[in-house]
Amino acid sequence: MQTLTGIAASSGVAIAKAFVHEEPDMTIELKEIQDPASEVKRLEDALSKSKEELAVIKDKTEKELGPDKAEIFAAHLLVLSDPELVDAVKAKITGEKQNAEYAMNEVSSMFITMFENMDNEYMKERAADIRDVSKRVLGHLLGIEVQSLATISEETIIIAEDLTPSDTAQLNPVFIKGFATDIGGRTSHSAIMSRSLEIPAVVGTKEVTAQIKTGMTVIVDGLEGVVIVEPSDEEVATYTKKRDDFAKQKAEWAKLVNEQTTTKDGQHVELAANIGTPKDLEGVINNGAEGIGLYRTEFLYMGRTELPSEEEQFEAYKEVVERMEGKPVVIRTLDIGGDKELPYLDLPKEMNPFLGFRAIRLCLEEKEIFSTQLRALLRASAFGNLKIMFPMIATLDEFRQAKAMLLEEKEKLVANGVAVSDSIEIGMMVEIPSTAVAADLFAKEVDFFSIGTNDLIQYTMAADRMNERVSYLYQPYHPAILRLVKMVVDAAHKEGKWAGMCGEMAGDEVAIPLLLGLGLDEFSMSATSILPARNQMLSLSKEELAAFANEMIYLDTADEVEERVRKAYLD
Ligand code: PEP
Ligand code: MG
């Protein structure tokens, strides 16, 4: 037996025979063609066959997995009709006399490289879409049959270099018990799909395809991010138990969907979800979130060529507050810059984008962009329980300016007879150490704080959150971070305000006892973390943890804190 490690992408344990999904050989040679018109026709035939196939997959996905999951194929169909891509291929055929497959490969590779080099997860996903679509077209041009996973009809674990969205959509969870890939991260398409299909998955193992052959027995442990090849009988027994325990645990968690989150000593804590688009709402509702603690509105602005209109934004915000039926929805104003770029704004390149012209800094300068968003938010506030927060606040002056702009837009709307809620809470993210250290000053003027630990940790430790080499400094349990959290929560409470957290730390099982002890009021996390967190909190006493957490902030290291939490509350 052999153990391979990777990234835990989707929880659960699977044990079955492996099926190695191989990439077909798509060697492409450059040929000079004589008849460009018939070569263009060949391209068009391949495009229409691909469109037909995609339409079938889209329909099937829509029926079996719902319209949200099928949207990716609508996006693929759009790629196939995109004149920027198709015309560029045709130009190479007619202008440079290239054969269709070579031209297609050249153009799509150019687009893939362009998107991959963008320092932004969302855009990187677009590269995966183009790769997937062009593989389909090339398959037709080369006359290669691309292997189908849809026909597998016995319990199987798929092993692949990576799985494209169309591969993943073909997986039937009745037979496909799990998968493991060489590449990918927690936010790659295959990982996201595996979570919504609830198939255990481990991605980014680097070597599963090299080590595993079709027919070998494999265990995929999506809880720990481990793949075991040809396990012993003893291991099979251990993991069968782990698999069954996890299934039982999930059934227990599911019972908590309609419950409020209450600690052992009867205190209510709000468990909310982070979303990027209204499409995420299904998962939020299915997982029993008590609200939305962070709606990252920048996704509305990304993957397009111009700014979204006020109307378009209004519709999106309204949809979210309406579907949450009166539950709180905290919407964050535009947080662009840093790792999230908007090519159409054409901002100059910066040496340190994370320390540069981003988020509220940009909005206070580009007033038209900001006021358009503020109007859309104010109008949507009439349809539910909407709260607004500003990202990357460093000084009181920034908060005051942003709030003043909001109130000015509100006055104008009201004067024009537009309905606007008169109880919108206005808060801010605490992502910059200056605001945590001086939280007492801010607490007098804000309605709430939401601690963004993803950034707060990187700025406190001076360690870029995207840089692998300094990732050891990314220490959520470091006493320095815990002390900052304490300062924020205490300052809020002193002024009768509430404090939440929407960074990844809020859903972390080791952090949860500490944060409860420090008195955090609201925890906002990815939807799938909500039920396990609610379950964990049922057995924790806030009062007891207050003493524990106040002891932890005086320990020497993050490791010591983690060890103490595990020993006392997790093992
Ligand atoms: C954060 O910084 O913790 C946060 C939630 O914002 P983002 O991850 O979008 O920067
Ligand atoms: Mg942030």
PDB file of C-alpha atoms and ligand atoms in Angstrom, residues 332 335 358 392 429 431 455 465, ligand 2:
ATOM      1  CA  ARG A 332     -19.932  44.621   1.246  1.00  0.00           C
ATOM      2  CA  ASP A 335     -13.539  45.418  -2.891  1.00  0.00           C
ATOM      3  CA  ARG A 358      -7.932  49.148  -3.693  1.00  0.00           C
ATOM      4  CA  MET A 392     -10.398  47.950   3.856  1.00  0.00           C
ATOM      5  CA  MET A 429     -14.649  45.357   7.858  1.00  0.00           C
ATOM      6  CA  GLU A 431      -8.939  43.948   7.931  1.00  0.00           C
ATOM      7  CA  ASP A 455      -6.501  40.152   5.182  1.00  0.00           C
ATOM      8  CA  ARG A 465      -1.746  35.490   1.640  1.00  0.00           C
TER       9      ARG A 465
HETATM   10 MG    MG B   2     -10.396  41.123   2.642  1.00  0.00          MG
END
